[in-house]
PDB file of C-alpha atoms in Angstrom:
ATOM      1  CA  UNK A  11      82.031 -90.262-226.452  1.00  0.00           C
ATOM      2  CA  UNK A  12      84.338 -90.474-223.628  1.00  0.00           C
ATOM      3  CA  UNK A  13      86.583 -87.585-222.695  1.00  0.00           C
ATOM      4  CA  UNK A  14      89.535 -87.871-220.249  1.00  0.00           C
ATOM      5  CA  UNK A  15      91.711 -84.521-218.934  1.00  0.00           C
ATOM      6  CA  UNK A  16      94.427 -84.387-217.244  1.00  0.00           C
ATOM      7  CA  UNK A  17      96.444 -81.325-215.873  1.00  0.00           C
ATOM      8  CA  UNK A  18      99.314 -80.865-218.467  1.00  0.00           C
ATOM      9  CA  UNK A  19     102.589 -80.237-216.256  1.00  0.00           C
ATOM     10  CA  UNK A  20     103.238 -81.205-212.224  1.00  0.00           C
ATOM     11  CA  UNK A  21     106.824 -79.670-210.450  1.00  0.00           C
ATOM     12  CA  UNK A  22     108.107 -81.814-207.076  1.00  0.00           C
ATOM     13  CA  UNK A  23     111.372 -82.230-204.894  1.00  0.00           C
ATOM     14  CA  UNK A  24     112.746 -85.416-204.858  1.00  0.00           C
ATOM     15  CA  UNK A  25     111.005 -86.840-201.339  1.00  0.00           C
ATOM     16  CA  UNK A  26     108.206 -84.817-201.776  1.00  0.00           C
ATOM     17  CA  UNK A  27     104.179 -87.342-202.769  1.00  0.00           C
ATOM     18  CA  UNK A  28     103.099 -86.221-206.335  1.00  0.00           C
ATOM     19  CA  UNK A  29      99.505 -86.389-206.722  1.00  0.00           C
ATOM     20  CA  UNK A  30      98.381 -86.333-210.632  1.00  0.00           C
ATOM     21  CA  UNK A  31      94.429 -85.836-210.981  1.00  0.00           C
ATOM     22  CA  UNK A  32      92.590 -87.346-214.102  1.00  0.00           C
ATOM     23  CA  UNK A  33      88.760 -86.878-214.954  1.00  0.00           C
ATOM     24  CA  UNK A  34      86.936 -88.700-217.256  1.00  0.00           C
ATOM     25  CA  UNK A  35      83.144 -88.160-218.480  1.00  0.00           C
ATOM     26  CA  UNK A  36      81.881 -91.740-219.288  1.00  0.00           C
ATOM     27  CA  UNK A  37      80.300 -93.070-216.215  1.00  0.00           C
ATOM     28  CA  UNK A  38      80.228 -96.305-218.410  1.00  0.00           C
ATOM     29  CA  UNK A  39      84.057 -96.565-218.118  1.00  0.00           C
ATOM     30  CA  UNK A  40      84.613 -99.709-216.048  1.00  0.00           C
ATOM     31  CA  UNK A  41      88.304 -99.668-216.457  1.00  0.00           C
ATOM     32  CA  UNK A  42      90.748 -97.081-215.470  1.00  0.00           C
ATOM     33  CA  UNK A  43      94.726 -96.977-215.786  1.00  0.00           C
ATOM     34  CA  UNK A  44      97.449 -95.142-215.322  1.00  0.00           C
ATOM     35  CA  UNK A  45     100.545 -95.592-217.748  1.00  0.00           C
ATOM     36  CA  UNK A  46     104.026 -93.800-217.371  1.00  0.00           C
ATOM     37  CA  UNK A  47     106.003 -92.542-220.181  1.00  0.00           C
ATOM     38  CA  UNK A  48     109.373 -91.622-220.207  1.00  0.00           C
ATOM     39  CA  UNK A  49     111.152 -89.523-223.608  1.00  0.00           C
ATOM     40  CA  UNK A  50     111.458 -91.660-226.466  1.00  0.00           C
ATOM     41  CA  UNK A  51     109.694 -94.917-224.897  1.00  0.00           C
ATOM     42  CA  UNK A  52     106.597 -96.455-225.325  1.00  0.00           C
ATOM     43  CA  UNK A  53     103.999 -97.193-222.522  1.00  0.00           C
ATOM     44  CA  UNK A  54     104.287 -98.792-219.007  1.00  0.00           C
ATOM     45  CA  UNK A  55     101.420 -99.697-217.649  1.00  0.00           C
ATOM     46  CA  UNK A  56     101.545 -99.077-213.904  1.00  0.00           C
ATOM     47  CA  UNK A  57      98.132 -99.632-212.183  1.00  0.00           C
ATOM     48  CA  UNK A  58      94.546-100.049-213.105  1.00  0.00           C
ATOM     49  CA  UNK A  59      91.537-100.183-211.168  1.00  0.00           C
ATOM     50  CA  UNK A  60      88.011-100.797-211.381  1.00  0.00           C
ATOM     51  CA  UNK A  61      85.117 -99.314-211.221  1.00  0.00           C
ATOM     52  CA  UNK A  62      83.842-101.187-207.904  1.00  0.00           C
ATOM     53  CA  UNK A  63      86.859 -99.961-206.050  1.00  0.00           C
ATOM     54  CA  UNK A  64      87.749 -96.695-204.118  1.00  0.00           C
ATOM     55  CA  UNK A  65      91.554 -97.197-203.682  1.00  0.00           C
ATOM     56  CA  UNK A  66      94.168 -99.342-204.618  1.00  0.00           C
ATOM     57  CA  UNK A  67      98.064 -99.590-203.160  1.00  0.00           C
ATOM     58  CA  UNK A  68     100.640-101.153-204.465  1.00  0.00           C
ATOM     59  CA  UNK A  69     104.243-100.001-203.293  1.00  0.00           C
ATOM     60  CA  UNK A  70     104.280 -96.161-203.659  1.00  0.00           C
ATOM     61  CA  UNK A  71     101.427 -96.180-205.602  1.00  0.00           C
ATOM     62  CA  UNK A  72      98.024 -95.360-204.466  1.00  0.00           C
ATOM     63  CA  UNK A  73      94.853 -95.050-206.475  1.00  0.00           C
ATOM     64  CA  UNK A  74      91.867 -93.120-205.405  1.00  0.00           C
ATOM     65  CA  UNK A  75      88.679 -93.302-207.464  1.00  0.00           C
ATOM     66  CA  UNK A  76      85.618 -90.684-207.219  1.00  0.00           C
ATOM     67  CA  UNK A  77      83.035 -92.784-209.020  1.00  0.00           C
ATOM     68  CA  UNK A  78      80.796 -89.737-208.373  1.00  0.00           C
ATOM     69  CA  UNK A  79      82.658 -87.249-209.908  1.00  0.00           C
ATOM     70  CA  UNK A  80      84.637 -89.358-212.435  1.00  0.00           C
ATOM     71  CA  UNK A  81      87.683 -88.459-210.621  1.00  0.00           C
ATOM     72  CA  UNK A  82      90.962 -90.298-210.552  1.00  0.00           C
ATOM     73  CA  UNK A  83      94.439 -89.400-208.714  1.00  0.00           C
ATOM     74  CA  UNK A  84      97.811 -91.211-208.594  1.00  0.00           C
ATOM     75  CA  UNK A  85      99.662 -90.810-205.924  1.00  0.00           C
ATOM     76  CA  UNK A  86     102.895 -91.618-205.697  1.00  0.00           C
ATOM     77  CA  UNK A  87     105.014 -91.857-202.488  1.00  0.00           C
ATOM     78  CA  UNK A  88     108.588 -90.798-202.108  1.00  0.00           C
ATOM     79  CA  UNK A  89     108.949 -89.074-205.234  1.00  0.00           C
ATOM     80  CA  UNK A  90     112.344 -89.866-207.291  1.00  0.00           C
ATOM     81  CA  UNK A  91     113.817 -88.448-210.016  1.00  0.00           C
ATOM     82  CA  UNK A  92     113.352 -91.751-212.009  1.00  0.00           C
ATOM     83  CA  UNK A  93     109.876 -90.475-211.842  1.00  0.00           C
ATOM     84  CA  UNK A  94     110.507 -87.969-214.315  1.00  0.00           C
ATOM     85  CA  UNK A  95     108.191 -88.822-217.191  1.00  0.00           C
ATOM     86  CA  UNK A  96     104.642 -88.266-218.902  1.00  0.00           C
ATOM     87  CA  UNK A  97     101.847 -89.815-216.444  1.00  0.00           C
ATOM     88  CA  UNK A  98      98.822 -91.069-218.840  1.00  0.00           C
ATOM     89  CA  UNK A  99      95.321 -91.535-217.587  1.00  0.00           C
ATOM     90  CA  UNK A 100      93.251 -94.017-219.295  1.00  0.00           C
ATOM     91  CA  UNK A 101      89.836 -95.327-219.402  1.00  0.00           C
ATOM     92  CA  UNK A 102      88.009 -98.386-220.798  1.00  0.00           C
ATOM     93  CA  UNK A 103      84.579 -99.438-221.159  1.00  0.00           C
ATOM     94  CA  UNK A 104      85.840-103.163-220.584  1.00  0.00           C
ATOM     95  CA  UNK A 105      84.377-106.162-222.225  1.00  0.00           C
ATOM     96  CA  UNK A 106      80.787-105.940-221.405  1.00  0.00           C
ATOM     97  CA  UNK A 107      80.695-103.441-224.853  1.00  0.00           C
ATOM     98  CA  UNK A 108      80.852-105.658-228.066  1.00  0.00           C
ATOM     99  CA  UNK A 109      81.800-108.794-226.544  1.00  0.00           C
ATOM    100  CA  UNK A 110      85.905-107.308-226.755  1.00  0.00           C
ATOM    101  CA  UNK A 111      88.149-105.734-224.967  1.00  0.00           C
ATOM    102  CA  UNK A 112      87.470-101.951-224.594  1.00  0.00           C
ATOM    103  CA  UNK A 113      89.877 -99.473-226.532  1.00  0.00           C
ATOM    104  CA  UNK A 114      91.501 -97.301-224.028  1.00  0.00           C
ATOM    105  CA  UNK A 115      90.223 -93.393-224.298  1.00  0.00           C
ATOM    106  CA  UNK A 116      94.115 -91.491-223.321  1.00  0.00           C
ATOM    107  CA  UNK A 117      94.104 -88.247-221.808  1.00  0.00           C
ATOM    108  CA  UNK A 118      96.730 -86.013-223.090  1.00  0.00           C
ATOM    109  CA  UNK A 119      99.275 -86.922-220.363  1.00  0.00           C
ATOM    110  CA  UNK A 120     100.862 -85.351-217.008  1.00  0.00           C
ATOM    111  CA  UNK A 121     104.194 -84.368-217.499  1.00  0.00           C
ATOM    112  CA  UNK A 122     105.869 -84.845-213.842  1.00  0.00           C
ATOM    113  CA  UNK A 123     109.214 -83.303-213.085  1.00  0.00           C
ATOM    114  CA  UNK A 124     111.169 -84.355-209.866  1.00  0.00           C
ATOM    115  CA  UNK A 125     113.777 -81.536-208.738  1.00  0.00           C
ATOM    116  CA  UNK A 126     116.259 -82.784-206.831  1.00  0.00           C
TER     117      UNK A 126
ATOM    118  CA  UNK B 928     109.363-113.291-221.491  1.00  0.00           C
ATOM    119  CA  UNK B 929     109.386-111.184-224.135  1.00  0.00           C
ATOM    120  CA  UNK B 930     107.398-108.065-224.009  1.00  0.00           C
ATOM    121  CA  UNK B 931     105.442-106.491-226.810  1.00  0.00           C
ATOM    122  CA  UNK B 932     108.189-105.860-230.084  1.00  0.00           C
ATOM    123  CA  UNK B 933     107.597-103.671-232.868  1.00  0.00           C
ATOM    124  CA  UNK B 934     109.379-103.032-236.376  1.00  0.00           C
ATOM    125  CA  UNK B 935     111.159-100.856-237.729  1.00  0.00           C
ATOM    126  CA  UNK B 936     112.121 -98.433-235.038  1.00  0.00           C
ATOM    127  CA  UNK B 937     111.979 -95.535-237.150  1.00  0.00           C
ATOM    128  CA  UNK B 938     110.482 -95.172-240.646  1.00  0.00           C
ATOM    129  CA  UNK B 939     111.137 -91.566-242.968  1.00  0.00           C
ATOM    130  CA  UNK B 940     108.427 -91.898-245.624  1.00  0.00           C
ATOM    131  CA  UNK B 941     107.612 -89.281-248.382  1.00  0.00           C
ATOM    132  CA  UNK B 942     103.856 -88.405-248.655  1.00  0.00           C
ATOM    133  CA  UNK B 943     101.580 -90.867-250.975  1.00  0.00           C
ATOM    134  CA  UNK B 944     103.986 -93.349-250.249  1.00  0.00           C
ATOM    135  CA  UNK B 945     102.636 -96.663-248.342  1.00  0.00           C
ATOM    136  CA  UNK B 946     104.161 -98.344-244.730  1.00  0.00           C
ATOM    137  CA  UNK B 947     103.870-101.422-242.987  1.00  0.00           C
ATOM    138  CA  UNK B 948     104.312-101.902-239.428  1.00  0.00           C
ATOM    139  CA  UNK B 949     104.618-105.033-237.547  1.00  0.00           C
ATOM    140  CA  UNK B 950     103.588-105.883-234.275  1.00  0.00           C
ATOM    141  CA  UNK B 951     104.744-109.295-231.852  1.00  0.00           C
ATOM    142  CA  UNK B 952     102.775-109.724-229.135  1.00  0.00           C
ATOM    143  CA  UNK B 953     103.475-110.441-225.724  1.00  0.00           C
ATOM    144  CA  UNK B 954     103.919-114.166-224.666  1.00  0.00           C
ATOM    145  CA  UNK B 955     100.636-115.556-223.864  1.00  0.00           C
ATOM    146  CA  UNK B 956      99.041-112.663-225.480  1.00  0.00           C
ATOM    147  CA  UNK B 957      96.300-112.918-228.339  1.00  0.00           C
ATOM    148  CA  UNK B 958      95.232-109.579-228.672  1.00  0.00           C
ATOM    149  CA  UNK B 959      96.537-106.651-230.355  1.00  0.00           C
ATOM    150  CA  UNK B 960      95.626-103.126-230.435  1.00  0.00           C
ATOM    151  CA  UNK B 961      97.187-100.309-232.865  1.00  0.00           C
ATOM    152  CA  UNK B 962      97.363 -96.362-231.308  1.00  0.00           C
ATOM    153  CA  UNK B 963      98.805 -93.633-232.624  1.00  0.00           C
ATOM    154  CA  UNK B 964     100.283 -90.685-230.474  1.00  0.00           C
ATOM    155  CA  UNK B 965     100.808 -87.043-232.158  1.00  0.00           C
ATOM    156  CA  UNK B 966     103.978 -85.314-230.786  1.00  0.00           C
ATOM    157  CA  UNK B 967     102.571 -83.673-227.481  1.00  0.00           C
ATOM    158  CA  UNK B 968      99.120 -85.525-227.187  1.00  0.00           C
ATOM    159  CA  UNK B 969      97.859 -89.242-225.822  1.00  0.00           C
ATOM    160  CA  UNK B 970      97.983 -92.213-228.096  1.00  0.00           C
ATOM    161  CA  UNK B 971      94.059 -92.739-229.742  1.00  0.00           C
ATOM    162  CA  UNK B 972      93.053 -96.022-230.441  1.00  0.00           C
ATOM    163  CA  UNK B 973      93.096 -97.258-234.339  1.00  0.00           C
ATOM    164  CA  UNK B 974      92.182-101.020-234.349  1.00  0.00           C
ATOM    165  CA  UNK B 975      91.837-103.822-232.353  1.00  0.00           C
ATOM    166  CA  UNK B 976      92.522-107.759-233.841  1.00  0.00           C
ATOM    167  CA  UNK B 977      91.781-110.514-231.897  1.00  0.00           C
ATOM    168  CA  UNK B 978      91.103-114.469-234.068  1.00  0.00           C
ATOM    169  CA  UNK B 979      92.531-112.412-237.284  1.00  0.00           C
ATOM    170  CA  UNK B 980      89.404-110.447-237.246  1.00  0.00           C
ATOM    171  CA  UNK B 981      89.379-106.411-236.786  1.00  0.00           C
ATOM    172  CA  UNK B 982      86.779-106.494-234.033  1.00  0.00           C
ATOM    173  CA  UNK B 983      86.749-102.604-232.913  1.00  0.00           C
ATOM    174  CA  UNK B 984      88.149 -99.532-235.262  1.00  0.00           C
ATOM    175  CA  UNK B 985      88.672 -96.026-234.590  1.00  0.00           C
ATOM    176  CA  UNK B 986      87.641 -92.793-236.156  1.00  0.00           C
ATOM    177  CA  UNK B 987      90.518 -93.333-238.201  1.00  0.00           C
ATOM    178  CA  UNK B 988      90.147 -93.403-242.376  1.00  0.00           C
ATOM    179  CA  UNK B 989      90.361 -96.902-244.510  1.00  0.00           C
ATOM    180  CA  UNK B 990      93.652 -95.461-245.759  1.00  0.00           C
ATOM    181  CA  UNK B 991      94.653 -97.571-242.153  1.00  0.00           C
ATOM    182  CA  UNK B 992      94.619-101.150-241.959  1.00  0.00           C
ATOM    183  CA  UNK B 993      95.690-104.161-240.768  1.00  0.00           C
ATOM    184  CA  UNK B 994      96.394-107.976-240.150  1.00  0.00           C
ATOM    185  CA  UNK B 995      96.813-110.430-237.629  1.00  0.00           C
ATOM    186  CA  UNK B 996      98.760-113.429-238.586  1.00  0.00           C
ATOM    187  CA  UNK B 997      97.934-116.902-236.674  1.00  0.00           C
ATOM    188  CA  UNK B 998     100.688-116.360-234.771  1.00  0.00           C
ATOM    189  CA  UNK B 999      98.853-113.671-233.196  1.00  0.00           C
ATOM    190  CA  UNK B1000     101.764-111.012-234.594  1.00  0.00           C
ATOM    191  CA  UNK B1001     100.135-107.966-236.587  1.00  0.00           C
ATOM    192  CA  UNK B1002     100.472-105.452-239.232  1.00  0.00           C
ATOM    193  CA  UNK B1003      99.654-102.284-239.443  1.00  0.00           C
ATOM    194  CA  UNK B1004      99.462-100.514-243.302  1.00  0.00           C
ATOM    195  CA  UNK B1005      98.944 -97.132-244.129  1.00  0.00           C
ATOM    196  CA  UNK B1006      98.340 -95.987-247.626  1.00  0.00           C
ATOM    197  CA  UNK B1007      98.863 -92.832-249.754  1.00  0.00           C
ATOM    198  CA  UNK B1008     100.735 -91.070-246.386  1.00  0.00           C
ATOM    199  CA  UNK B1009     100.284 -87.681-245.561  1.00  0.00           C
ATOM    200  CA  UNK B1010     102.302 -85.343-243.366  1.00  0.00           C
ATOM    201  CA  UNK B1011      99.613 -85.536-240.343  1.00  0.00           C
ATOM    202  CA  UNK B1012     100.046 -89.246-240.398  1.00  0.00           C
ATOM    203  CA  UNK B1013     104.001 -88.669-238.972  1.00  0.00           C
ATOM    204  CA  UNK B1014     103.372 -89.542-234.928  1.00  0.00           C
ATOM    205  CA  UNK B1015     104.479 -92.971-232.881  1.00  0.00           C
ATOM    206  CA  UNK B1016     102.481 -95.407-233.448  1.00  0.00           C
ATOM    207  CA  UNK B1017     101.862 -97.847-230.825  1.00  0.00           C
ATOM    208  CA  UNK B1018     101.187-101.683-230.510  1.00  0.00           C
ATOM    209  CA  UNK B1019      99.454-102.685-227.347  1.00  0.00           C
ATOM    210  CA  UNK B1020      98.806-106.714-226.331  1.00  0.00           C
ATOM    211  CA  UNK B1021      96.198-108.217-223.821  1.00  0.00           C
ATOM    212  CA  UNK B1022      94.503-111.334-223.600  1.00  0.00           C
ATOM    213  CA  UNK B1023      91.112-111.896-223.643  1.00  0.00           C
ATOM    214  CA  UNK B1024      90.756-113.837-220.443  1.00  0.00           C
ATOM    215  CA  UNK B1025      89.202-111.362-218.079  1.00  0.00           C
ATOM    216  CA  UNK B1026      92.033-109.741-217.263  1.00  0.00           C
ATOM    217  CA  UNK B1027      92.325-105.899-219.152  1.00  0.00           C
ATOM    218  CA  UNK B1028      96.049-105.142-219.157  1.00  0.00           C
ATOM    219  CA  UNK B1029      97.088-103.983-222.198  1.00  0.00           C
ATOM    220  CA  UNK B1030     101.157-104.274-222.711  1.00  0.00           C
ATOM    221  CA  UNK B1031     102.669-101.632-224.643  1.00  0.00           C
ATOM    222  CA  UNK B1032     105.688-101.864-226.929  1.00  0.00           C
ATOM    223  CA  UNK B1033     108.084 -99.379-227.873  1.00  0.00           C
ATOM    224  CA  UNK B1034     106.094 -97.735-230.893  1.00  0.00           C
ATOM    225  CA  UNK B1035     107.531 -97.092-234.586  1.00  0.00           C
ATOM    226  CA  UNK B1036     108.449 -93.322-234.948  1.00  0.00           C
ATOM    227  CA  UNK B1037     107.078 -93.079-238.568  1.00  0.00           C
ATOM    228  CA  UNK B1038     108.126 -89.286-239.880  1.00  0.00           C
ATOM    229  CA  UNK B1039     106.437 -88.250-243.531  1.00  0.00           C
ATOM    230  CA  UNK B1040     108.057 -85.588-245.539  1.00  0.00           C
TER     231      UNK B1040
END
């Protein structure tokens, strides 16, 4: 089944890009997402992409996809300490699998911490 | 618009007890998937109902189950509890029209003693 791994911890200073790196082993997985996390909180979804797509910006969030290696990095610009949190990676076969929406397959999460 | 609720907040259980949690979906939403996230690992899918039907499952055992109601809200019960089930468990919404965001809510923290 599909695997997804994440590096567990990531230090920055506040201004510095954080770049969190995700790989997953399903070359199925037509869905991919990252969620943030922060202590006692459930899930925020922050960006997905698909499979068909390379890179994907929205604000200070960029998306890079490696189809080839099943390789997947979040960038995010500007780095504040409201960043602090637990970065999930996620991926999803999508619906073309049982005629449903595809569970999402977490990695263990990123935990990012912004220094000031 | 309301985002994904869940009930109780937290939940102390003893072990071979039984717990229901509930689960509103987001507006719009018709689909609702159950995780559950250990202390220090990612959440792992349990079930997914969508028409009051369990249409995927986990590897999780029948001790876990669940309903949807036809106001799309859900349940999830656990029976005869052990200590390994204490972790957040996680309600997640989507609908099914082509669009795969899944909307999280803010998890029950059930502890089993």
């Amino acid at each position: 089944g599909e695997d997804v791994e994440q590096s567990l911890f990531l230090s920055v200073r506040e201004g510095d890009s954080s770049v969190i790196n995700c790989t997953y082993t399903d070359s199925s997985s037509t869905y991919l997402y990252w969620y943030k996390q922060e202590p006692g909180a459930g899930l925020q979804l922050l960006t997905y992409i698909f499979s068909n797509m390379d890179m994907k910006q929205d604000q200070r969030l960029t998306v890079l996809l490696n189809k080839k290696d099943k390789h997947l990095s979040l960038r995010i610009a500007d780095t504040q300490t409201g960043d602090s949190a637990i970065y999930f990676c996620a991926a999803s076969k999508g619906p073309n699998y049982g005629g449903s929406q595809g569970n999402l397959i977490f990695g263990k999460g990123t935990k990012l911490s912004v220094k000031p | 618009d309301a985002g994904v609720t869940q009930s109780p907040t937290h939940l102390i259980k003893t072990r071979g007890q039984q717990v229901t949690l509930r689960c509103s979906p987001k507006s719009g939403h018709d689909t609702v998937s159950w995780y559950q996230q250990a202390l220090g690992q990612g959440p792992q899918f349990i079930f997914q109902y969508y028409e009051e039907e369990e249409r995927q499952r986990g590897n999780f055992p029948d001790r876990f189950s669940g309903h949807q109601f036809p106001n799309y809200s859900s349940e999830l019960n656990v029976n005869a509890l052990l200590l390994g089930d204490s972790a957040l468990y996680l309600c997640a919404s989507s609908f099914r029209d082509g669009t795969y965001e899944q909307y999280f809510g803010p998890g029950t923290r059930l502890t089993v003693t």
